[in-house]
Amino acid sequence: MEWEPVIGLEIHVQLLTRSKIFSGASTAYGAPPNTQACAIDLGMPGTLPVLNEAAVRLAVKFGLAVEAEIARRSVFARKNYFYPDLPKGYQISQYELPVVGKGHLTIHLDGREKRIGITRAHLEEDAGKSLHEDFHGLTGIDLNRAGTPLLEIVSEPDLRSPEEAVAYMKKLHQLVVWLGISDGNMQEGSFRCDANVSVRPKGETKFGTRTEIKNVNSFRFVERAIQFEIERQIQVLESGGTVVQETRLYDAERDETRPMRTKEEAFDYRYFPDPDLLPLVIGEDFIEQVRRELPELPEARYHRFIEQYGLKPYDAEVLTATRPLSDYFEAVVREAACDPKLCANWVMVELSGALNRAGLEIDRSPVSAERLAGLLRRIADGTISGKIAKQVFELMWDSGKDADTLIEEKGLKQITDAGAIEKIIDEILEANPKQVAQYRAGKEKLFGFFVGQVMKATQGKANPQQVNALLKEKLQGGG
Ligand code: ADP
Ligand code: MG
C-alpha cells in the first residue's frame, strides 16, 4: 500500500518589541536569570496586564503580508495549566477570536509553486524557562522570557512531505525576518516549530490520527523528525496497530521521536476570556497605516527580478533570500548599468563566497554595492577581462580601494592593441618551433598551449577574443 503524509505546522515567532506583551520589562536576550521579570510577568496578585501596541502592530503587519483577514475585534483568553515556569497558572493567549485569520503563503520546491493555507495567527505570551544544568537534583527557573510576545502561526494541513514542510518553514522564516517583525534567531528560540504529522492511504480523503512533535528548532531537525515520524506511523499501521494521538519529542542525537504525553484537548485548558483585558479592537486607520509601512514582499520581488532583469528562477530565489541581499543586488544593477545577469553572477558567486569565507553579513561587506558596480563597469567596457576582475575584486576586498584606482596602480588594463598582441604572438611562435610544427601537422590541442603562453607573457591582460583570433590566423597562415 502507498501512504501519503499529511503535515501541519504551528510556528511560534518571537516578536521584535523592546518590552513585553503585557508589561514594561525588557525583552533583551541573555540577561542574568530573573533580572527582567517584573511583578506582572511573575503574576503577582493585584497586578494588571496592559497590552503592548507594538506587538499588535507586528501581528497585523504579518497578517497583511499573508493576505489574511485582520480581526477588527479579537479576544485574549486564559489557557490554564500548571507548570513551574508559569507562575500565574495560566498563559494569556488568543483562542476563539485570533487577531489574524485565514491567509496563505506560496512555497517553491523543485521548480513548482504551491500555496499553503494559513489557518490563523494569534498573539500570546511566552512562559519562563527551566534550567537543569548547574542544579544538582533540582531545577532552576528563569522568568526573563515570561511575557515575551509571541505570534503563533498555524498552517492548514496542506503539506505533503518533509521537504514541503521545511520549504514552508523557511519561507515563513524569510518573511518574518524580511518584515522586521522577528530576528528569527533559532538558537535563541525566536522561531520554534511544532510539527503535526499523520499518514493516510494514498487516495483516501479523510485524515489519519496525528501526533504532534514539539519544539523542533532547526530546519534540518524538522525534516528529520517528520521523516522519522512518517516511517514510524506507517510501520505501526502496517503491522495492524493504531496511531495514538499524542505529543512527542524529537531526540536529535538518536534521530527518533519519543512519546512525551498524551495529547491534551482544548477543554483540558479551560479557556475563558481574560477578565483583566478588554477585547482588542483594531480600527481601519491603524490597519491602513501598517499597510503603508509594508515593504515590497519577497515573493513579489522574486517575480519582479525574473521579469525585470531576466534572471533565472533559481538566481532570483537566491538573490531574494534576504532583504539586504536583494537591496544590494539592485543597487549594483542600478549603479553598474550593465547586464543584470553579470551583476547577479558576481553577487552570487564572488561576493557571497567572500562574505561566507569571512563570516560576514552583507551589510558589513568591505566592498559596497557602488564599488562592485564600478568593477563590473570595467568588465562591461572591456577595460579588464572577467579573470583579471577577480584579482581586482580581491584587492578591493583587502585594500578598500576602488576598481579604477587599483587597475591603474597595478597596471591591469587589458591589452586590446592588435599590434601589441601580434608582436607577442610572433615572439612565442618563434620561440616554440617544435610545437608550431606539431600543431600544423594536426595536433590541434596544442592551441591551448599557445594561448597559455600569450597569457603568461601578458600576465593575463591580453584580450582573450583577440588572442584567439590572431593565433588562429598566424598558425594557419603557415607563415
Ligand atoms: P490543536 O489546537 O490541538 O493543536 P489544531 O486543530 O489547531 O489543533 O491543529 C494544529 C495543527 O495540526 C494545524 O497546523 C493543523 O494543520 C494540523 N493538523 C490538524 N489535523 C491534522 C492531521 N490529521 N494530520 C496532520 N496535521 C494535522
Ligand atoms: Mg497546538
Short mmCIF file of C-alpha atoms and ligand atoms in Angstrom, two decimals:
data_model
loop_
_atom_site.label_atom_id
_atom_site.label_comp_id
_atom_site.label_asym_id
_atom_site.label_seq_id
_atom_site.Cartn_x
_atom_site.Cartn_y
_atom_site.Cartn_z
CA MET A 1 0.00 0.00 0.00
CA GLU A 2 1.16 3.52 -0.72
CA TRP A 3 0.94 6.07 2.08
CA GLU A 4 0.55 9.82 1.93
CA PRO A 5 1.88 12.02 4.73
CA VAL A 6 -0.20 14.99 5.93
CA ILE A 7 1.59 17.73 7.84
CA GLY A 8 0.55 20.98 9.51
CA LEU A 9 2.94 23.29 11.35
CA GLU A 10 2.45 25.55 14.32
CA ILE A 11 5.24 28.08 14.45
CA HIS A 12 5.98 30.37 17.35
CA VAL A 13 7.65 33.58 16.31
CA GLN A 14 9.12 35.86 18.94
CA LEU A 15 8.14 39.42 18.06
CA LEU A 16 10.77 42.15 17.97
CA THR A 17 9.38 44.51 20.58
CA ARG A 18 11.55 46.19 23.17
CA SER A 19 9.23 45.44 26.06
CA LYS A 20 6.97 42.52 26.89
CA ILE A 21 3.47 41.99 25.64
CA PHE A 22 1.72 42.94 28.89
CA SER A 23 4.42 44.73 30.91
CA GLY A 24 7.23 47.25 30.51
CA ALA A 25 10.02 44.75 31.31
CA SER A 26 12.76 44.38 28.70
CA THR A 27 12.79 41.52 26.20
CA ALA A 28 16.57 41.67 25.62
CA TYR A 29 18.13 38.22 25.36
CA GLY A 30 20.90 36.91 27.60
CA ALA A 31 20.46 38.90 30.84
CA PRO A 32 21.23 37.16 34.16
CA PRO A 33 18.28 34.98 35.26
CA ASN A 34 15.24 36.73 36.71
CA THR A 35 16.53 40.28 36.23
CA GLN A 36 13.98 41.08 33.53
CA ALA A 37 10.78 39.79 35.03
CA CYS A 38 8.57 42.32 36.78
CA ALA A 39 5.61 41.81 39.10
CA ILE A 40 3.24 41.47 36.14
CA ASP A 41 5.39 38.77 34.48
CA LEU A 42 5.50 36.95 37.80
CA GLY A 43 1.73 37.07 38.07
CA MET A 44 1.70 38.81 41.42
CA PRO A 45 -1.77 39.31 42.87
CA GLY A 46 -3.11 42.80 42.30
CA THR A 47 -1.14 43.48 39.12
CA LEU A 48 -2.86 44.11 35.80
CA PRO A 49 -1.60 43.43 32.29
CA VAL A 50 -1.56 46.27 29.73
CA LEU A 51 -1.35 45.32 26.06
CA ASN A 52 1.75 46.48 24.17
CA GLU A 53 0.61 48.21 20.97
CA ALA A 54 3.88 47.42 19.20
CA ALA A 55 3.11 43.68 19.40
CA VAL A 56 -0.30 44.25 17.80
CA ARG A 57 1.27 46.31 15.03
CA LEU A 58 3.72 43.50 14.20
CA ALA A 59 0.96 40.88 14.21
CA VAL A 60 -1.14 42.99 11.83
CA LYS A 61 1.89 43.50 9.60
CA PHE A 62 2.29 39.76 9.33
CA GLY A 63 -1.41 39.30 8.64
CA LEU A 64 -1.36 41.80 5.79
CA ALA A 65 1.76 40.19 4.32
CA VAL A 66 0.00 36.81 4.02
CA GLU A 67 -3.19 38.46 2.75
CA ALA A 68 -5.14 37.36 5.79
CA GLU A 69 -8.26 38.81 7.29
CA ILE A 70 -7.42 41.07 10.23
CA ALA A 71 -9.95 40.68 13.02
CA ARG A 72 -11.44 44.08 13.88
CA ARG A 73 -12.20 42.61 17.29
CA SER A 74 -10.20 39.84 18.92
CA VAL A 75 -10.10 38.49 22.44
CA PHE A 76 -7.37 37.43 24.86
CA ALA A 77 -8.09 34.21 26.73
CA ARG A 78 -6.54 32.39 29.63
CA LYS A 79 -5.12 28.98 28.85
CA ASN A 80 -4.94 27.26 32.22
CA TYR A 81 -2.29 24.73 33.06
CA PHE A 82 0.30 24.11 35.74
CA TYR A 83 3.99 24.23 35.07
CA PRO A 84 6.82 25.60 37.22
CA ASP A 85 7.83 28.14 34.56
CA LEU A 86 4.29 29.59 34.52
CA PRO A 87 3.77 31.24 37.90
CA LYS A 88 0.31 32.66 37.08
CA GLY A 89 -1.06 29.18 36.41
CA TYR A 90 -2.31 30.34 33.02
CA GLN A 91 -0.90 31.68 29.79
CA ILE A 92 -2.55 34.68 28.17
CA SER A 93 -3.25 33.69 24.59
CA GLN A 94 -5.98 34.08 21.99
CA TYR A 95 -8.37 31.24 21.36
CA GLU A 96 -11.71 31.70 19.65
CA LEU A 97 -11.01 35.11 18.18
CA PRO A 98 -7.39 35.44 16.99
CA VAL A 99 -6.12 38.73 15.59
CA VAL A 100 -5.09 37.20 12.22
CA GLY A 101 -7.47 34.94 10.31
CA LYS A 102 -7.10 32.89 7.13
CA GLY A 103 -4.20 33.70 4.82
CA HIS A 104 -1.67 31.89 2.67
CA LEU A 105 1.98 31.57 1.74
CA THR A 106 3.48 30.28 -1.51
CA ILE A 107 6.36 27.81 -1.35
CA HIS A 108 8.75 26.90 -4.18
CA LEU A 109 10.01 23.36 -4.46
CA ASP A 110 11.69 21.56 -7.38
CA GLY A 111 10.58 24.20 -9.83
CA ARG A 112 6.92 24.19 -8.81
CA GLU A 113 4.92 26.53 -6.66
CA LYS A 114 2.34 25.55 -4.08
CA ARG A 115 0.06 27.71 -2.00
CA ILE A 116 -0.09 26.70 1.66
CA GLY A 117 -3.04 27.83 3.74
CA ILE A 118 -2.52 29.70 6.98
CA THR A 119 -5.37 28.96 9.35
CA ARG A 120 -4.74 31.72 11.85
CA ALA A 121 -2.10 33.62 13.78
CA HIS A 122 -2.62 34.71 17.33
CA LEU A 123 -0.81 36.76 19.93
CA GLU A 124 0.29 35.21 23.20
CA GLU A 125 2.88 35.50 25.93
CA ASP A 126 5.83 33.17 26.30
CA ALA A 127 6.48 31.23 29.51
CA GLY A 128 9.71 31.16 31.51
CA LYS A 129 12.47 28.62 31.18
CA SER A 130 13.50 25.67 33.33
CA LEU A 131 17.25 25.34 33.91
CA HIS A 132 18.64 21.88 34.50
CA GLU A 133 22.36 22.50 34.30
CA ASP A 134 24.20 23.76 37.42
CA PHE A 135 21.47 22.45 39.73
CA HIS A 136 22.12 19.06 41.29
CA GLY A 137 18.86 17.21 41.64
CA LEU A 138 16.97 20.49 41.35
CA THR A 139 15.52 22.63 38.60
CA GLY A 140 16.12 26.35 38.36
CA ILE A 141 13.54 28.72 36.95
CA ASP A 142 14.42 31.79 34.85
CA LEU A 143 11.44 34.04 34.25
CA ASN A 144 13.15 36.54 31.95
CA ARG A 145 11.32 35.09 28.98
CA ALA A 146 7.92 35.12 30.71
CA GLY A 147 5.68 37.62 28.97
CA THR A 148 7.77 37.89 25.80
CA PRO A 149 5.37 38.46 22.87
CA LEU A 150 4.85 35.56 20.52
CA LEU A 151 2.89 35.20 17.33
CA GLU A 152 1.75 31.61 16.87
CA ILE A 153 1.19 30.92 13.19
CA VAL A 154 -0.89 27.84 12.42
CA SER A 155 -0.85 26.28 8.97
CA GLU A 156 -3.55 24.22 7.31
CA PRO A 157 -2.69 20.52 6.96
CA ASP A 158 -1.64 21.25 3.37
CA LEU A 159 1.92 19.94 3.46
CA ARG A 160 2.58 16.52 1.94
CA SER A 161 6.25 15.77 2.60
CA PRO A 162 9.08 16.68 4.98
CA GLU A 163 10.61 18.71 2.13
CA GLU A 164 7.43 20.75 1.71
CA ALA A 165 7.28 21.30 5.46
CA VAL A 166 10.83 22.64 5.52
CA ALA A 167 10.22 24.79 2.43
CA TYR A 168 7.20 26.32 4.19
CA MET A 169 9.13 26.86 7.39
CA LYS A 170 11.98 28.55 5.51
CA LYS A 171 9.57 30.74 3.57
CA LEU A 172 7.87 31.82 6.77
CA HIS A 173 11.22 32.49 8.40
CA GLN A 174 12.32 34.56 5.42
CA LEU A 175 9.08 36.56 5.58
CA VAL A 176 9.11 37.42 9.30
CA VAL A 177 12.75 38.49 9.15
CA TRP A 178 12.11 40.44 5.93
CA LEU A 179 9.20 42.25 7.60
CA GLY A 180 11.36 43.02 10.61
CA ILE A 181 8.81 41.52 12.98
CA SER A 182 11.29 38.97 14.40
CA ASP A 183 15.04 38.45 14.44
CA GLY A 184 14.31 34.81 13.55
CA ASN A 185 17.23 33.64 15.68
CA MET A 186 16.63 29.92 16.03
CA GLN A 187 19.40 29.24 18.55
CA GLU A 188 17.85 31.78 20.89
CA GLY A 189 14.38 30.32 20.36
CA SER A 190 12.91 33.22 18.38
CA PHE A 191 11.48 30.81 15.80
CA ARG A 192 10.22 27.42 17.03
CA CYS A 193 8.20 24.79 15.32
CA ASP A 194 5.69 22.15 16.40
CA ALA A 195 5.01 19.66 13.63
CA ASN A 196 1.71 17.77 13.35
CA VAL A 197 2.06 14.59 11.34
CA SER A 198 -0.31 11.88 10.14
CA VAL A 199 -0.37 9.42 7.27
CA ARG A 200 -3.23 8.01 5.19
CA PRO A 201 -3.54 5.53 2.34
CA LYS A 202 -2.97 7.32 -0.94
CA GLY A 203 -6.35 8.28 -2.41
CA GLU A 204 -8.08 8.45 0.98
CA THR A 205 -9.73 11.83 1.64
CA LYS A 206 -10.09 11.62 5.42
CA PHE A 207 -7.07 12.47 7.57
CA GLY A 208 -5.42 9.89 9.79
CA THR A 209 -4.74 10.32 13.50
CA ARG A 210 -1.92 12.78 14.05
CA THR A 211 0.88 13.17 16.51
CA GLU A 212 2.48 16.47 17.39
CA ILE A 213 6.26 16.80 17.60
CA LYS A 214 7.13 19.61 19.99
CA ASN A 215 9.65 22.38 19.73
CA VAL A 216 11.99 21.45 16.94
CA ASN A 217 14.38 24.32 16.45
CA SER A 218 16.30 23.77 13.25
CA PHE A 219 15.29 23.24 9.63
CA ARG A 220 17.33 20.07 9.42
CA PHE A 221 15.83 18.56 12.57
CA VAL A 222 12.28 19.36 11.48
CA GLU A 223 12.86 17.49 8.26
CA ARG A 224 14.40 14.51 10.05
CA ALA A 225 11.82 14.43 12.84
CA ILE A 226 8.93 14.43 10.36
CA GLN A 227 10.62 11.79 8.22
CA PHE A 228 11.12 9.56 11.24
CA GLU A 229 7.54 10.07 12.40
CA ILE A 230 6.08 9.24 8.97
CA GLU A 231 8.04 5.99 8.84
CA ARG A 232 7.09 5.11 12.41
CA GLN A 233 3.37 5.66 11.79
CA ILE A 234 3.45 3.61 8.59
CA GLN A 235 5.13 0.79 10.45
CA VAL A 236 2.53 0.90 13.24
CA LEU A 237 -0.34 0.85 10.74
CA GLU A 238 1.15 -1.85 8.54
CA SER A 239 1.63 -4.15 11.49
CA GLY A 240 -2.06 -3.81 12.35
CA GLY A 241 -1.75 -1.21 15.12
CA THR A 242 -3.29 2.23 15.51
CA VAL A 243 -1.56 5.58 15.85
CA VAL A 244 -2.12 7.15 19.25
CA GLN A 245 -2.84 10.87 19.23
CA GLU A 246 -0.06 12.19 21.42
CA THR A 247 2.66 14.75 21.84
CA ARG A 248 6.15 13.50 21.02
CA LEU A 249 9.66 14.83 21.45
CA TYR A 250 12.38 14.61 18.83
CA ASP A 251 15.76 13.38 20.05
CA ALA A 252 18.31 14.65 17.56
CA GLU A 253 21.12 12.51 18.94
CA ARG A 254 19.24 9.26 18.34
CA ASP A 255 17.27 10.67 15.40
CA GLU A 256 13.92 9.45 16.72
CA THR A 257 10.73 10.77 18.29
CA ARG A 258 9.53 9.59 21.69
CA PRO A 259 6.16 9.93 23.42
CA MET A 260 6.05 12.87 25.83
CA ARG A 261 2.42 12.97 26.94
CA THR A 262 -0.99 12.08 25.61
CA LYS A 263 -2.39 14.89 23.55
CA GLU A 264 -4.31 17.40 25.63
CA GLU A 265 -7.64 18.59 24.28
CA ALA A 266 -8.71 22.21 24.19
CA PHE A 267 -11.19 21.58 27.01
CA ASP A 268 -8.36 20.49 29.29
CA TYR A 269 -7.18 24.09 29.33
CA ARG A 270 -10.46 25.60 30.49
CA TYR A 271 -10.04 28.53 28.13
CA PHE A 272 -12.02 31.63 29.06
CA PRO A 273 -11.76 35.31 28.14
CA ASP A 274 -9.24 37.08 30.37
CA PRO A 275 -11.30 39.40 32.58
CA ASP A 276 -8.23 41.64 33.08
CA LEU A 277 -8.02 42.55 29.39
CA LEU A 278 -10.54 44.31 27.19
CA PRO A 279 -11.25 42.88 23.76
CA LEU A 280 -8.70 44.14 21.23
CA VAL A 281 -10.44 46.47 18.77
CA ILE A 282 -8.46 47.48 15.69
CA GLY A 283 -9.56 50.44 13.58
CA GLU A 284 -9.31 50.86 9.82
CA ASP A 285 -6.82 53.71 10.13
CA PHE A 286 -4.48 51.52 12.18
CA ILE A 287 -4.61 48.80 9.55
CA GLU A 288 -4.08 51.27 6.71
CA GLN A 289 -1.13 52.80 8.49
CA VAL A 290 0.51 49.38 8.87
CA ARG A 291 -0.29 48.57 5.25
CA ARG A 292 1.57 51.68 4.10
CA GLU A 293 4.64 50.55 6.07
CA LEU A 294 4.76 47.18 4.30
CA PRO A 295 7.88 46.75 2.17
CA GLU A 296 7.85 45.01 -1.19
CA LEU A 297 7.45 41.36 -0.19
CA PRO A 298 9.96 38.62 -1.07
CA GLU A 299 7.54 36.77 -3.35
CA ALA A 300 6.74 39.94 -5.33
CA ARG A 301 10.39 40.85 -5.59
CA TYR A 302 11.25 37.34 -6.76
CA HIS A 303 8.81 37.62 -9.67
CA ARG A 304 9.92 41.15 -10.45
CA PHE A 305 13.58 40.08 -10.62
CA ILE A 306 12.69 37.41 -13.15
CA GLU A 307 10.64 39.77 -15.30
CA GLN A 308 12.61 42.97 -14.99
CA TYR A 309 16.14 41.55 -15.10
CA GLY A 310 15.59 38.29 -16.96
CA LEU A 311 17.05 36.25 -14.09
CA LYS A 312 16.63 32.50 -13.89
CA PRO A 313 14.13 31.46 -11.18
CA TYR A 314 16.92 29.86 -9.17
CA ASP A 315 19.01 33.04 -9.24
CA ALA A 316 16.02 35.19 -8.35
CA GLU A 317 15.35 32.88 -5.42
CA VAL A 318 18.91 33.14 -4.13
CA LEU A 319 19.03 36.91 -4.59
CA THR A 320 15.79 37.45 -2.68
CA ALA A 321 16.74 35.19 0.22
CA THR A 322 17.13 38.25 2.43
CA ARG A 323 16.16 41.88 2.07
CA PRO A 324 19.71 43.26 2.47
CA LEU A 325 20.99 40.86 -0.22
CA SER A 326 18.29 41.79 -2.71
CA ASP A 327 18.74 45.50 -1.96
CA TYR A 328 22.46 45.11 -2.56
CA PHE A 329 21.90 43.35 -5.87
CA GLU A 330 19.52 46.04 -7.09
CA ALA A 331 21.95 48.77 -6.10
CA VAL A 332 24.67 47.05 -8.14
CA VAL A 333 22.40 46.79 -11.19
CA ARG A 334 21.36 50.43 -10.87
CA GLU A 335 24.92 51.72 -10.49
CA ALA A 336 26.65 49.45 -12.97
CA ALA A 337 24.04 49.92 -15.68
CA CYS A 338 25.29 46.76 -17.38
CA ASP A 339 23.90 43.25 -17.92
CA PRO A 340 21.89 42.30 -14.78
CA LYS A 341 22.95 38.68 -15.25
CA LEU A 342 26.59 39.69 -14.93
CA CYS A 343 25.67 41.56 -11.73
CA ALA A 344 23.73 38.55 -10.44
CA ASN A 345 26.66 36.23 -11.03
CA TRP A 346 29.10 38.48 -9.27
CA VAL A 347 26.86 38.96 -6.25
CA MET A 348 26.03 35.27 -6.01
CA VAL A 349 29.48 33.84 -6.65
CA GLU A 350 32.35 36.25 -5.90
CA LEU A 351 30.74 38.46 -3.30
CA SER A 352 28.73 35.79 -1.46
CA GLY A 353 31.75 33.47 -1.50
CA ALA A 354 33.99 36.11 0.01
CA LEU A 355 31.38 37.00 2.64
CA ASN A 356 31.00 33.35 3.56
CA ARG A 357 34.72 32.83 3.92
CA ALA A 358 35.00 35.92 6.10
CA GLY A 359 31.87 35.03 8.10
CA LEU A 360 30.34 38.42 7.35
CA GLU A 361 26.76 39.54 6.74
CA ILE A 362 26.21 41.52 3.57
CA ASP A 363 25.58 44.78 5.39
CA ARG A 364 29.16 44.57 6.68
CA SER A 365 30.66 43.86 3.27
CA PRO A 366 34.05 45.57 2.77
CA VAL A 367 33.07 46.05 -0.89
CA SER A 368 29.97 48.22 -1.20
CA ALA A 369 27.39 47.84 -3.97
CA GLU A 370 28.68 51.07 -5.57
CA ARG A 371 32.26 49.77 -5.56
CA LEU A 372 31.27 46.42 -7.02
CA ALA A 373 29.31 48.24 -9.72
CA GLY A 374 32.44 50.23 -10.52
CA LEU A 375 34.31 46.99 -11.11
CA LEU A 376 31.58 45.50 -13.29
CA ARG A 377 31.54 48.62 -15.48
CA ARG A 378 35.17 47.93 -16.30
CA ILE A 379 34.37 44.40 -17.39
CA ALA A 380 31.46 45.66 -19.47
CA ASP A 381 33.51 48.30 -21.26
CA GLY A 382 36.39 45.92 -21.94
CA THR A 383 38.98 47.64 -19.73
CA ILE A 384 39.64 44.36 -17.94
CA SER A 385 38.72 40.74 -18.54
CA GLY A 386 36.47 38.76 -16.20
CA LYS A 387 39.50 36.87 -14.99
CA ILE A 388 41.51 39.95 -14.09
CA ALA A 389 38.35 41.34 -12.47
CA LYS A 390 38.50 38.53 -9.92
CA GLN A 391 42.02 39.66 -8.97
CA VAL A 392 40.86 43.26 -8.74
CA PHE A 393 37.93 42.20 -6.58
CA GLU A 394 40.27 40.51 -4.11
CA LEU A 395 42.44 43.60 -3.99
CA MET A 396 39.35 45.76 -3.41
CA TRP A 397 38.25 43.47 -0.60
CA ASP A 398 41.63 43.72 1.15
CA SER A 399 42.56 47.33 0.45
CA GLY A 400 39.24 49.18 0.47
CA LYS A 401 40.29 50.95 -2.73
CA ASP A 402 38.03 51.26 -5.77
CA ALA A 403 38.43 49.33 -9.01
CA ASP A 404 39.73 52.18 -11.18
CA THR A 405 42.43 53.10 -8.69
CA LEU A 406 43.62 49.50 -8.46
CA ILE A 407 43.54 48.87 -12.20
CA GLU A 408 45.68 51.98 -12.66
CA GLU A 409 48.05 51.25 -9.76
CA LYS A 410 48.68 47.64 -10.74
CA GLY A 411 48.67 48.24 -14.49
CA LEU A 412 45.93 45.69 -15.07
CA LYS A 413 44.34 47.27 -18.10
CA GLN A 414 43.51 44.78 -20.79
CA ILE A 415 45.77 44.82 -23.86
CA THR A 416 43.49 45.36 -26.85
CA ASP A 417 46.05 46.85 -29.19
CA ALA A 418 46.16 44.27 -32.00
CA GLY A 419 49.70 45.28 -32.97
CA ALA A 420 51.00 44.68 -29.46
CA ILE A 421 49.29 41.31 -29.22
CA GLU A 422 50.60 40.28 -32.63
CA LYS A 423 54.13 41.11 -31.63
CA ILE A 424 53.90 38.92 -28.56
CA ILE A 425 52.40 36.07 -30.60
CA ASP A 426 55.21 36.29 -33.12
CA GLU A 427 57.78 36.03 -30.36
CA ILE A 428 56.10 33.00 -28.89
CA LEU A 429 55.78 31.18 -32.19
CA GLU A 430 59.41 31.85 -32.89
CA ALA A 431 60.50 30.54 -29.51
CA ASN A 432 58.49 27.30 -29.93
CA PRO A 433 59.18 25.98 -33.46
CA LYS A 434 58.65 22.34 -32.44
CA GLN A 435 55.12 22.96 -31.14
CA VAL A 436 54.29 25.06 -34.18
CA ALA A 437 55.30 22.21 -36.47
CA GLN A 438 53.33 19.69 -34.45
CA TYR A 439 50.25 21.91 -34.49
CA ARG A 440 50.44 22.34 -38.23
CA ALA A 441 50.84 18.56 -38.59
CA GLY A 442 47.41 18.19 -36.96
CA LYS A 443 47.99 18.22 -33.17
CA GLU A 444 45.26 20.81 -32.65
CA LYS A 445 45.04 20.57 -28.95
CA LEU A 446 48.33 22.48 -28.78
CA PHE A 447 46.27 25.60 -29.43
CA GLY A 448 45.64 25.90 -25.72
CA PHE A 449 49.37 25.81 -25.10
CA PHE A 450 49.89 28.87 -27.31
CA VAL A 451 47.04 30.76 -25.66
CA GLY A 452 48.57 29.95 -22.29
CA GLN A 453 51.95 31.26 -23.37
CA VAL A 454 50.47 34.55 -24.59
CA MET A 455 48.51 34.99 -21.38
CA LYS A 456 51.58 34.21 -19.34
CA ALA A 457 53.62 36.74 -21.28
CA THR A 458 50.96 39.41 -20.71
CA GLN A 459 50.11 38.43 -17.13
CA GLY A 460 46.62 37.57 -18.27
CA LYS A 461 45.96 41.02 -19.63
CA ALA A 462 45.65 40.28 -23.34
CA ASN A 463 42.09 40.38 -24.62
CA PRO A 464 41.19 36.68 -24.92
CA GLN A 465 39.00 37.00 -28.03
CA GLN A 466 41.73 38.87 -29.88
CA VAL A 467 44.39 36.39 -28.81
CA ASN A 468 42.30 33.51 -30.13
CA ALA A 469 41.58 35.15 -33.45
CA LEU A 470 45.15 36.30 -34.09
CA LEU A 471 46.68 32.99 -33.05
CA LYS A 472 44.41 31.07 -35.42
CA GLU A 473 45.33 33.39 -38.23
CA LYS A 474 49.07 33.09 -37.64
CA LEU A 475 49.12 29.35 -37.07
CA GLN A 476 47.06 28.60 -40.12
CA GLY A 477 48.82 31.18 -42.22
CA GLY A 478 51.82 28.86 -42.37
CA GLY A 479 53.98 31.98 -42.05
P1 ADP B 1 -4.54 21.88 18.39
O1 ADP B 1 -5.20 23.14 18.78
O2 ADP B 1 -4.95 20.71 19.18
O3 ADP B 1 -3.07 21.98 18.30
P2 ADP B 1 -5.46 22.33 15.66
O4 ADP B 1 -6.71 21.80 15.09
O5 ADP B 1 -5.39 23.77 15.93
O6 ADP B 1 -5.09 21.50 16.93
O7 ADP B 1 -4.31 21.94 14.64
C1 ADP B 1 -3.00 22.18 14.92
C2 ADP B 1 -2.17 21.84 13.70
O8 ADP B 1 -2.32 20.49 13.34
C3 ADP B 1 -2.50 22.64 12.47
O9 ADP B 1 -1.32 23.10 11.89
C4 ADP B 1 -3.21 21.65 11.56
O10 ADP B 1 -2.94 21.93 10.20
C5 ADP B 1 -2.54 20.36 11.96
N1 ADP B 1 -3.40 19.17 11.76
C6 ADP B 1 -4.67 19.01 12.12
N2 ADP B 1 -5.10 17.76 11.81
C7 ADP B 1 -4.04 17.11 11.25
C8 ADP B 1 -3.84 15.79 10.74
N3 ADP B 1 -4.79 14.87 10.76
N4 ADP B 1 -2.62 15.49 10.26
C9 ADP B 1 -1.64 16.39 10.25
N5 ADP B 1 -1.76 17.63 10.72
C10 ADP B 1 -2.96 18.00 11.23
MG MG B 2 -1.48 23.01 19.02
#
